[in-house]
Amino acid sequence: MWFEEAVVYQIYPLGLCGAPLHNDGKEEHRILKVLDWTDHIKRTGATCVLFNPVFESDAHGYDTRDYHKIDCRLGTKDDFRQVCNALHNAGLKIMLDGVFNHVGRGFWAFEDVREKKWDSPYKDWFCISFDGDTVWHDGFWYEGWEGHMELVKLNVKNSAVREYLFDCVRSWVRDYDIDGLRLDVAYCLDGEFLAALRGLADNIKQDFVLMGETLHGDYNRWMNDSACHSVTNYECYKGLYSSFNTGNMHEIAYSLNRQFGPEQWCLYTGKHLLSFVDNHDVSRIATILTDKNCLVPLYGLLFGMPGIPAVYYGSEWGKEGDKSEGDPALRPAIEYPEENELTAWIASLAKARTESTALCYGSYRNVMVMPKQLIFERKTTKERVIVAINGDGSTYHADFDAQSGLAIDLITGKEHDFGGGSDLPPYSCMFWKTEKV
């Protein structure tokens, strides 16, 4: 499946394109701004663009009003089709954000319920009790997502709701030729609904991908043959940045082995989770890291570990954003993309990973774990790569059994001799493809 070899570039379009925070009803063709980003996205080495919500909503996109209409703040269906065509012509896959657990209070069917109460044919589309009320004095109580009453939970067990959502997905494939979906709060979705959605995905288009947002617990609940193909790896997200901030590579090494290692008890060996160092919901990695020099080895670790690496727009040149300042700080309007040494570094990592079967599909084995250094092996039957990370400001001399004499660094193309040990430069990452598998 194409997704297993992908490098994802994530865009929050309402933010990037400078849309007002609340839907003002004015149609503006802002989504066309993404056309100016296409060449830049290609230069980062990305192979897939993940769009966060693009459909008509009350405010931030996750409070949908109409799944069939592009948000007027972004433009029209024709505008978005033009963007999708340009991305596809550039060789990029496209994933949309499937927000199926809840809708906004402005969702057309919920507005009908507010008007007609129990006489509405859509009252069973939601989890409603006419024995209660809300702060809006609707005359009934309803379930909101995790207590957020502006997000009205859909009753996805209802066959009419299910068919409506599936018809939306069919229309997105028909109108925009999308290649997959990110499922918002997939951990909240009913298992039978997920199974039915997987059945749709398996038949709607070849290699159509479902990637679910999950936080904690056993990801196998939502990532299996009757659910998502992949899920977000929040466990390793935390370990990635805190291992550098605390000088404790044992944390991320433990998580990676727990998830992908060779032992029978390892959880996700052979599976492909979405890996990331930041996204639209968390502080930017350049803000979180206490030592900004660690951006280089951190991104090296992201692209060297098992999983599909994702880069969030702006972070490829080190843009900052603090969650404590609110979501808009994480989702800024940016007129034009920037490029610097970090951008070039990420592009070189993406190229190395995309061209390596071991980095895309290989097994995982810890070779050496020190407080600020981590060396691990990725291996298939045809290729073996040793990933070496140094998060320290000093050169580190590593003595370990490489099981090979020579290697080629997939990032730089330079030959490496393991004889006498290996020097890891300050704040560095190497992808050593060994001469012996």
Short mmCIF file of C-alpha atoms in Angstrom, two decimals:
data_model
loop_
_atom_site.label_atom_id
_atom_site.label_comp_id
_atom_site.label_asym_id
_atom_site.label_seq_id
_atom_site.Cartn_x
_atom_site.Cartn_y
_atom_site.Cartn_z
CA MET A 1 0.00 0.00 0.00
CA TRP A 2 1.31 3.45 -0.96
CA PHE A 3 0.74 4.80 2.55
CA GLU A 4 3.37 2.50 4.04
CA GLU A 5 6.05 4.32 2.03
CA ALA A 6 4.54 7.79 2.41
CA VAL A 7 5.89 11.01 3.85
CA VAL A 8 2.93 13.12 4.97
CA TYR A 9 2.71 16.92 4.84
CA GLN A 10 -0.10 18.17 7.08
CA ILE A 11 -1.98 21.41 6.44
CA TYR A 12 -4.65 23.07 8.59
CA PRO A 13 -6.23 25.03 5.71
CA LEU A 14 -8.50 27.39 7.66
CA GLY A 15 -5.38 28.56 9.48
CA LEU A 16 -2.81 28.57 6.69
CA CYS A 17 -5.18 30.41 4.36
CA GLY A 18 -6.05 33.09 6.92
CA ALA A 19 -9.78 32.38 7.30
CA PRO A 20 -11.66 34.20 10.10
CA LEU A 21 -12.04 32.11 13.26
CA HIS A 22 -15.84 32.04 12.94
CA ASN A 23 -17.76 31.46 9.74
CA ASP A 24 -18.85 34.88 8.49
CA GLY A 25 -20.75 33.50 5.52
CA LYS A 26 -18.56 35.36 3.04
CA GLU A 27 -17.18 33.33 0.16
CA GLU A 28 -13.46 33.87 -0.34
CA HIS A 29 -11.23 31.78 -2.59
CA ARG A 30 -8.52 31.33 0.04
CA ILE A 31 -7.87 27.63 -0.61
CA LEU A 32 -6.21 28.56 -3.90
CA LYS A 33 -3.27 29.77 -1.81
CA VAL A 34 -2.24 26.12 -1.49
CA LEU A 35 -1.32 26.21 -5.18
CA ASP A 36 1.63 28.43 -4.22
CA TRP A 37 2.80 25.73 -1.80
CA THR A 38 2.81 22.77 -4.18
CA ASP A 39 6.43 23.05 -5.32
CA HIS A 40 7.60 23.64 -1.76
CA ILE A 41 5.73 20.57 -0.51
CA LYS A 42 7.40 18.50 -3.21
CA ARG A 43 10.82 19.86 -2.22
CA THR A 44 10.31 18.71 1.37
CA GLY A 45 10.17 15.15 0.07
CA ALA A 46 6.52 14.70 1.01
CA THR A 47 4.45 12.26 -1.01
CA CYS A 48 1.04 12.95 0.53
CA VAL A 49 -0.85 16.04 1.69
CA LEU A 50 -3.17 15.67 4.67
CA PHE A 51 -5.80 18.39 4.84
CA ASN A 52 -7.47 19.08 8.14
CA PRO A 53 -11.17 20.08 7.77
CA VAL A 54 -12.19 21.78 4.54
CA PHE A 55 -15.97 21.44 4.72
CA GLU A 56 -18.52 24.05 5.79
CA SER A 57 -18.41 24.53 9.55
CA ASP A 58 -19.35 26.88 12.37
CA ALA A 59 -15.78 27.81 13.33
CA HIS A 60 -12.69 25.57 13.44
CA GLY A 61 -13.74 22.90 10.96
CA TYR A 62 -14.52 20.13 13.44
CA ASP A 63 -17.99 21.60 13.95
CA THR A 64 -19.31 20.66 10.50
CA ARG A 65 -22.40 22.25 8.98
CA ASP A 66 -22.38 20.47 5.62
CA TYR A 67 -20.09 17.65 4.48
CA HIS A 68 -20.96 18.27 0.84
CA LYS A 69 -19.90 21.93 0.74
CA ILE A 70 -16.39 23.40 0.89
CA ASP A 71 -16.22 25.97 3.69
CA CYS A 72 -17.14 29.32 2.14
CA ARG A 73 -14.17 30.90 3.93
CA LEU A 74 -11.94 28.66 1.78
CA GLY A 75 -13.82 28.89 -1.49
CA THR A 76 -15.85 26.62 -3.72
CA LYS A 77 -15.91 23.02 -4.83
CA ASP A 78 -14.25 24.08 -8.09
CA ASP A 79 -11.49 25.86 -6.14
CA PHE A 80 -10.71 22.78 -4.09
CA ARG A 81 -10.90 20.55 -7.15
CA GLN A 82 -8.31 22.79 -8.79
CA VAL A 83 -6.03 22.41 -5.76
CA CYS A 84 -6.46 18.64 -5.68
CA ASN A 85 -5.73 18.37 -9.40
CA ALA A 86 -2.54 20.38 -8.98
CA LEU A 87 -1.36 18.21 -6.09
CA HIS A 88 -2.17 15.01 -7.94
CA ASN A 89 -0.39 16.29 -11.05
CA ALA A 90 2.65 16.90 -8.85
CA GLY A 91 2.58 13.24 -7.85
CA LEU A 92 1.13 13.80 -4.38
CA LYS A 93 -1.58 11.74 -2.71
CA ILE A 94 -4.39 13.51 -0.84
CA MET A 95 -6.05 12.67 2.48
CA LEU A 96 -8.98 14.56 3.98
CA ASP A 97 -10.06 14.87 7.60
CA GLY A 98 -13.13 12.69 8.17
CA VAL A 99 -14.94 14.21 11.14
CA PHE A 100 -17.63 11.59 11.70
CA ASN A 101 -18.04 11.47 15.47
CA HIS A 102 -19.70 14.87 15.82
CA VAL A 103 -20.99 17.92 13.97
CA GLY A 104 -21.55 21.57 14.78
CA ARG A 105 -24.76 23.07 16.09
CA GLY A 106 -25.18 24.58 12.63
CA PHE A 107 -25.34 21.15 10.98
CA TRP A 108 -28.44 21.12 8.78
CA ALA A 109 -30.03 18.04 10.34
CA PHE A 110 -29.47 19.31 13.89
CA GLU A 111 -31.01 22.65 12.97
CA ASP A 112 -34.09 20.72 11.82
CA VAL A 113 -34.26 19.01 15.24
CA ARG A 114 -33.93 22.35 17.02
CA GLU A 115 -36.85 23.67 15.00
CA LYS A 116 -39.19 20.67 15.05
CA LYS A 117 -38.03 18.85 18.22
CA TRP A 118 -39.54 15.32 18.35
CA ASP A 119 -41.31 15.86 15.04
CA SER A 120 -38.00 16.07 13.18
CA PRO A 121 -37.19 13.02 11.04
CA TYR A 122 -33.54 13.53 12.07
CA LYS A 123 -34.01 13.33 15.85
CA ASP A 124 -32.49 9.81 15.88
CA TRP A 125 -29.37 11.05 14.11
CA PHE A 126 -28.17 12.31 17.50
CA CYS A 127 -28.05 11.11 21.09
CA ILE A 128 -30.99 13.17 22.37
CA SER A 129 -33.19 13.22 25.46
CA PHE A 130 -36.32 15.38 25.49
CA ASP A 131 -36.36 15.17 29.30
CA GLY A 132 -33.48 17.65 29.62
CA ASP A 133 -32.14 20.90 28.25
CA THR A 134 -28.90 22.70 27.43
CA VAL A 135 -27.36 26.09 28.10
CA TRP A 136 -28.79 27.13 24.74
CA HIS A 137 -32.31 26.20 25.93
CA ASP A 138 -32.92 23.93 22.97
CA GLY A 139 -35.76 22.19 24.76
CA PHE A 140 -33.85 18.92 24.82
CA TRP A 141 -30.53 17.53 25.99
CA TYR A 142 -27.98 15.97 23.67
CA GLU A 143 -24.57 14.35 23.99
CA GLY A 144 -21.61 16.50 23.05
CA TRP A 145 -18.08 15.30 22.33
CA GLU A 146 -16.29 14.93 25.67
CA GLY A 147 -18.56 17.55 27.23
CA HIS A 148 -18.08 20.13 24.49
CA MET A 149 -21.69 20.94 23.71
CA GLU A 150 -20.86 22.94 20.58
CA LEU A 151 -19.84 19.55 19.10
CA VAL A 152 -22.98 17.46 18.71
CA LYS A 153 -22.32 13.74 18.78
CA LEU A 154 -23.67 11.82 15.80
CA ASN A 155 -25.44 8.52 16.33
CA VAL A 156 -23.32 6.52 13.89
CA LYS A 157 -25.23 3.36 14.83
CA ASN A 158 -28.18 4.84 12.95
CA SER A 159 -28.28 3.37 9.44
CA ALA A 160 -29.43 6.67 7.89
CA VAL A 161 -26.50 8.55 9.47
CA ARG A 162 -24.10 5.87 8.30
CA GLU A 163 -25.38 5.97 4.73
CA TYR A 164 -25.28 9.77 4.69
CA LEU A 165 -21.63 9.80 5.79
CA PHE A 166 -20.69 7.05 3.36
CA ASP A 167 -22.37 8.94 0.55
CA CYS A 168 -20.22 11.94 1.50
CA VAL A 169 -17.07 9.84 1.26
CA ARG A 170 -18.16 8.56 -2.16
CA SER A 171 -18.70 12.14 -3.32
CA TRP A 172 -15.24 13.19 -2.09
CA VAL A 173 -13.64 10.40 -4.12
CA ARG A 174 -15.78 11.31 -7.13
CA ASP A 175 -15.22 15.08 -6.91
CA TYR A 176 -11.62 15.29 -5.67
CA ASP A 177 -10.20 11.78 -6.28
CA ILE A 178 -8.92 11.64 -2.70
CA ASP A 179 -6.70 8.75 -1.63
CA GLY A 180 -7.64 8.36 2.02
CA LEU A 181 -9.04 9.78 5.22
CA ARG A 182 -7.78 10.82 8.61
CA LEU A 183 -10.52 9.83 11.04
CA ASP A 184 -10.92 12.46 13.72
CA VAL A 185 -11.17 11.03 17.28
CA ALA A 186 -11.28 7.51 15.88
CA TYR A 187 -11.04 6.23 19.45
CA CYS A 188 -14.62 7.49 19.96
CA LEU A 189 -16.11 5.79 16.91
CA ASP A 190 -18.31 2.73 17.22
CA GLY A 191 -16.57 -0.49 16.21
CA GLU A 192 -19.35 -1.61 13.87
CA PHE A 193 -19.27 1.78 12.16
CA LEU A 194 -15.50 1.50 11.70
CA ALA A 195 -15.87 -1.97 10.24
CA ALA A 196 -18.48 -0.77 7.76
CA LEU A 197 -16.32 2.22 6.84
CA ARG A 198 -13.38 -0.13 6.26
CA GLY A 199 -15.58 -2.18 3.96
CA LEU A 200 -16.39 0.97 2.01
CA ALA A 201 -12.71 1.96 1.87
CA ASP A 202 -11.69 -1.45 0.56
CA ASN A 203 -14.11 -1.15 -2.35
CA ILE A 204 -14.29 2.55 -3.15
CA LYS A 205 -10.78 2.93 -4.58
CA GLN A 206 -7.66 0.81 -4.74
CA ASP A 207 -5.44 1.30 -1.67
CA PHE A 208 -7.82 3.83 -0.11
CA VAL A 209 -6.40 4.51 3.36
CA LEU A 210 -8.07 5.00 6.73
CA MET A 211 -5.75 6.57 9.32
CA GLY A 212 -7.35 7.08 12.74
CA GLU A 213 -6.60 9.60 15.46
CA THR A 214 -5.85 7.65 18.65
CA LEU A 215 -4.26 8.77 21.91
CA HIS A 216 -3.86 6.06 24.55
CA GLY A 217 -4.57 2.39 25.02
CA ASP A 218 -3.90 -0.55 22.72
CA TYR A 219 -3.94 0.82 19.19
CA ASN A 220 -4.81 -2.62 17.84
CA ARG A 221 -8.41 -1.89 18.89
CA TRP A 222 -8.64 0.65 16.07
CA MET A 223 -5.94 -0.66 13.70
CA ASN A 224 -6.84 -4.05 12.26
CA ASP A 225 -8.46 -5.67 9.22
CA SER A 226 -11.90 -4.45 10.34
CA ALA A 227 -10.94 -0.90 11.23
CA CYS A 228 -8.17 1.57 10.33
CA HIS A 229 -5.07 0.72 8.33
CA SER A 230 -3.01 3.04 10.55
CA VAL A 231 -3.38 5.26 13.60
CA THR A 232 -1.55 8.20 15.17
CA ASN A 233 1.35 7.24 17.42
CA TYR A 234 0.87 9.60 20.37
CA GLU A 235 2.83 7.32 22.69
CA CYS A 236 6.02 7.88 20.73
CA TYR A 237 5.18 11.56 20.14
CA LYS A 238 5.73 12.23 23.83
CA GLY A 239 8.84 10.07 23.97
CA LEU A 240 10.38 11.76 20.95
CA TYR A 241 10.63 15.25 22.43
CA SER A 242 11.03 14.37 26.11
CA SER A 243 13.93 12.00 25.39
CA PHE A 244 15.87 14.96 24.03
CA ASN A 245 14.70 17.46 26.65
CA THR A 246 15.60 15.22 29.59
CA GLY A 247 18.70 13.58 28.08
CA ASN A 248 17.07 10.18 28.42
CA MET A 249 17.02 8.19 25.18
CA HIS A 250 15.99 5.16 27.21
CA GLU A 251 12.43 6.51 27.14
CA ILE A 252 11.95 6.52 23.37
CA ALA A 253 14.06 3.35 22.97
CA TYR A 254 11.74 1.54 25.40
CA SER A 255 8.62 2.77 23.58
CA LEU A 256 9.97 1.82 20.15
CA ASN A 257 10.93 -1.65 21.28
CA ARG A 258 7.62 -2.08 23.14
CA GLN A 259 5.77 -1.23 19.95
CA PHE A 260 7.92 -2.64 17.16
CA GLY A 261 10.55 -4.93 18.69
CA PRO A 262 11.21 -8.62 17.92
CA GLU A 263 9.81 -10.09 21.15
CA GLN A 264 6.44 -11.87 21.12
CA TRP A 265 4.89 -9.32 23.49
CA CYS A 266 5.66 -6.32 21.26
CA LEU A 267 2.44 -4.62 20.20
CA TYR A 268 2.68 -3.35 16.63
CA THR A 269 5.54 -5.20 14.97
CA GLY A 270 5.13 -4.98 11.21
CA LYS A 271 2.45 -2.28 11.41
CA HIS A 272 2.74 1.30 10.18
CA LEU A 273 1.62 4.05 12.56
CA LEU A 274 1.67 7.76 11.77
CA SER A 275 4.69 9.33 13.49
CA PHE A 276 4.97 13.05 14.20
CA VAL A 277 6.75 15.62 16.35
CA ASP A 278 3.90 18.15 16.22
CA ASN A 279 0.53 18.80 14.63
CA HIS A 280 -2.44 21.19 14.79
CA ASP A 281 -3.33 20.16 18.36
CA VAL A 282 0.01 20.42 20.19
CA SER A 283 2.77 22.97 20.64
CA ARG A 284 5.25 23.26 17.79
CA ILE A 285 8.35 21.15 18.25
CA ALA A 286 10.63 24.20 17.93
CA THR A 287 8.80 25.63 20.96
CA ILE A 288 8.88 22.43 23.02
CA LEU A 289 12.58 21.61 22.57
CA THR A 290 14.78 23.22 25.21
CA ASP A 291 17.80 22.90 22.90
CA LYS A 292 16.83 23.90 19.36
CA ASN A 293 19.96 22.19 18.00
CA CYS A 294 18.18 18.92 18.71
CA LEU A 295 15.78 19.57 15.82
CA VAL A 296 18.29 17.91 13.49
CA PRO A 297 18.67 14.59 15.34
CA LEU A 298 15.00 14.64 16.37
CA TYR A 299 13.77 14.75 12.79
CA GLY A 300 16.40 12.11 11.98
CA LEU A 301 14.84 9.87 14.60
CA LEU A 302 11.35 10.58 13.25
CA PHE A 303 12.34 9.45 9.75
CA GLY A 304 14.46 6.54 10.94
CA MET A 305 11.99 4.89 13.32
CA PRO A 306 9.17 2.56 12.20
CA GLY A 307 6.09 4.39 10.98
CA ILE A 308 4.94 6.97 8.45
CA PRO A 309 6.59 10.35 9.22
CA ALA A 310 4.42 13.47 9.11
CA VAL A 311 5.57 17.10 8.94
CA TYR A 312 3.24 19.93 9.99
CA TYR A 313 3.21 23.03 7.80
CA GLY A 314 5.75 25.62 8.93
CA SER A 315 7.62 23.28 11.26
CA GLU A 316 9.94 22.29 8.41
CA TRP A 317 11.66 25.65 8.82
CA GLY A 318 11.37 25.77 12.61
CA LYS A 319 8.23 27.85 13.11
CA GLU A 320 7.16 28.13 16.74
CA GLY A 321 3.72 28.01 18.37
CA ASP A 322 2.65 27.50 21.98
CA LYS A 323 -0.52 25.57 22.84
CA SER A 324 -0.94 27.68 25.99
CA GLU A 325 -1.74 30.65 23.73
CA GLY A 326 -4.68 28.81 22.19
CA ASP A 327 -5.24 26.83 19.01
CA PRO A 328 -4.86 29.83 16.65
CA ALA A 329 -1.21 30.07 17.73
CA LEU A 330 -0.70 26.56 16.36
CA ARG A 331 -2.60 27.18 13.12
CA PRO A 332 -1.28 30.49 11.77
CA ALA A 333 -1.84 32.13 8.43
CA ILE A 334 1.33 31.96 6.35
CA GLU A 335 1.51 33.85 3.07
CA TYR A 336 4.41 31.94 1.53
CA PRO A 337 6.47 28.95 2.65
CA GLU A 338 10.03 29.43 3.85
CA GLU A 339 13.05 27.19 3.41
CA ASN A 340 16.29 26.96 5.35
CA GLU A 341 18.86 24.39 6.44
CA LEU A 342 16.27 22.49 8.49
CA THR A 343 14.00 22.25 5.44
CA ALA A 344 16.87 20.86 3.37
CA TRP A 345 17.71 18.40 6.14
CA ILE A 346 14.13 17.12 6.29
CA ALA A 347 14.10 16.78 2.50
CA SER A 348 17.28 14.67 2.63
CA LEU A 349 15.77 12.47 5.34
CA ALA A 350 12.59 12.03 3.32
CA LYS A 351 14.55 11.03 0.22
CA ALA A 352 16.64 8.53 2.17
CA ARG A 353 13.60 6.95 3.78
CA THR A 354 11.54 6.78 0.60
CA GLU A 355 14.35 4.99 -1.22
CA SER A 356 15.04 2.48 1.58
CA THR A 357 13.03 -0.70 2.00
CA ALA A 358 14.56 -1.18 5.46
CA LEU A 359 13.42 2.24 6.68
CA CYS A 360 9.93 1.73 5.25
CA TYR A 361 9.36 -1.89 6.19
CA GLY A 362 12.28 -3.11 8.32
CA SER A 363 12.21 -4.69 11.74
CA TYR A 364 13.36 -2.77 14.81
CA ARG A 365 16.14 -3.69 17.24
CA ASN A 366 17.92 -1.53 19.80
CA VAL A 367 21.70 -1.74 19.36
CA MET A 368 22.96 0.85 21.87
CA VAL A 369 21.08 3.13 24.25
CA MET A 370 22.80 5.89 26.19
CA PRO A 371 21.38 9.03 27.88
CA LYS A 372 21.85 11.22 24.79
CA GLN A 373 22.62 8.66 22.09
CA LEU A 374 20.52 5.97 20.45
CA ILE A 375 21.56 3.42 17.85
CA PHE A 376 19.08 0.94 16.41
CA GLU A 377 18.76 -1.43 13.47
CA ARG A 378 16.10 -1.53 10.73
CA LYS A 379 16.28 -4.69 8.68
CA THR A 380 14.55 -6.59 5.87
CA THR A 381 15.72 -9.71 4.07
CA LYS A 382 17.38 -7.49 1.45
CA GLU A 383 18.60 -4.39 3.32
CA ARG A 384 19.95 -3.46 6.72
CA VAL A 385 20.24 0.11 8.01
CA ILE A 386 21.75 1.26 11.28
CA VAL A 387 20.26 4.52 12.55
CA ALA A 388 22.59 6.47 14.84
CA ILE A 389 21.36 9.49 16.84
CA ASN A 390 23.45 11.90 18.90
CA GLY A 391 21.47 14.50 20.86
CA ASP A 392 24.54 15.93 22.60
CA GLY A 393 26.56 19.02 21.74
CA SER A 394 29.78 16.99 21.82
CA THR A 395 31.10 14.25 19.57
CA TYR A 396 30.34 10.80 20.95
CA HIS A 397 32.54 7.79 20.25
CA ALA A 398 30.34 4.72 19.96
CA ASP A 399 31.73 1.21 20.23
CA PHE A 400 29.16 -1.40 19.20
CA ASP A 401 28.94 -4.55 17.12
CA ALA A 402 27.85 -3.31 13.70
CA GLN A 403 27.99 -6.85 12.26
CA SER A 404 29.53 -5.27 9.18
CA GLY A 405 32.73 -3.56 8.17
CA LEU A 406 31.52 -0.82 5.86
CA ALA A 407 28.36 1.15 5.21
CA ILE A 408 27.00 4.01 3.12
CA ASP A 409 25.17 6.86 4.80
CA LEU A 410 21.84 7.07 2.95
CA ILE A 411 21.56 10.76 3.84
CA THR A 412 24.95 12.00 2.62
CA GLY A 413 26.10 9.17 0.36
CA LYS A 414 29.41 8.98 2.24
CA GLU A 415 31.14 5.71 3.05
CA HIS A 416 31.52 4.77 6.71
CA ASP A 417 34.03 2.34 8.22
CA PHE A 418 32.92 0.74 11.50
CA GLY A 419 36.48 -0.32 12.33
CA GLY A 420 37.73 1.15 15.60
CA GLY A 421 34.27 2.42 16.55
CA SER A 422 32.12 5.22 15.16
CA ASP A 423 32.26 8.92 15.96
CA LEU A 424 28.84 10.57 16.13
CA PRO A 425 29.17 14.33 15.49
CA PRO A 426 27.28 16.78 17.75
CA TYR A 427 23.53 16.92 17.13
CA SER A 428 23.64 14.38 14.32
CA CYS A 429 21.87 11.49 12.68
CA MET A 430 23.19 8.86 10.29
CA PHE A 431 21.37 6.20 8.27
CA TRP A 432 24.15 3.66 7.66
CA LYS A 433 23.22 1.06 5.04
CA THR A 434 25.54 -1.83 5.83
CA GLU A 435 27.36 -3.98 3.28
CA LYS A 436 26.00 -7.10 4.96
CA VAL A 437 22.33 -7.80 5.60
#
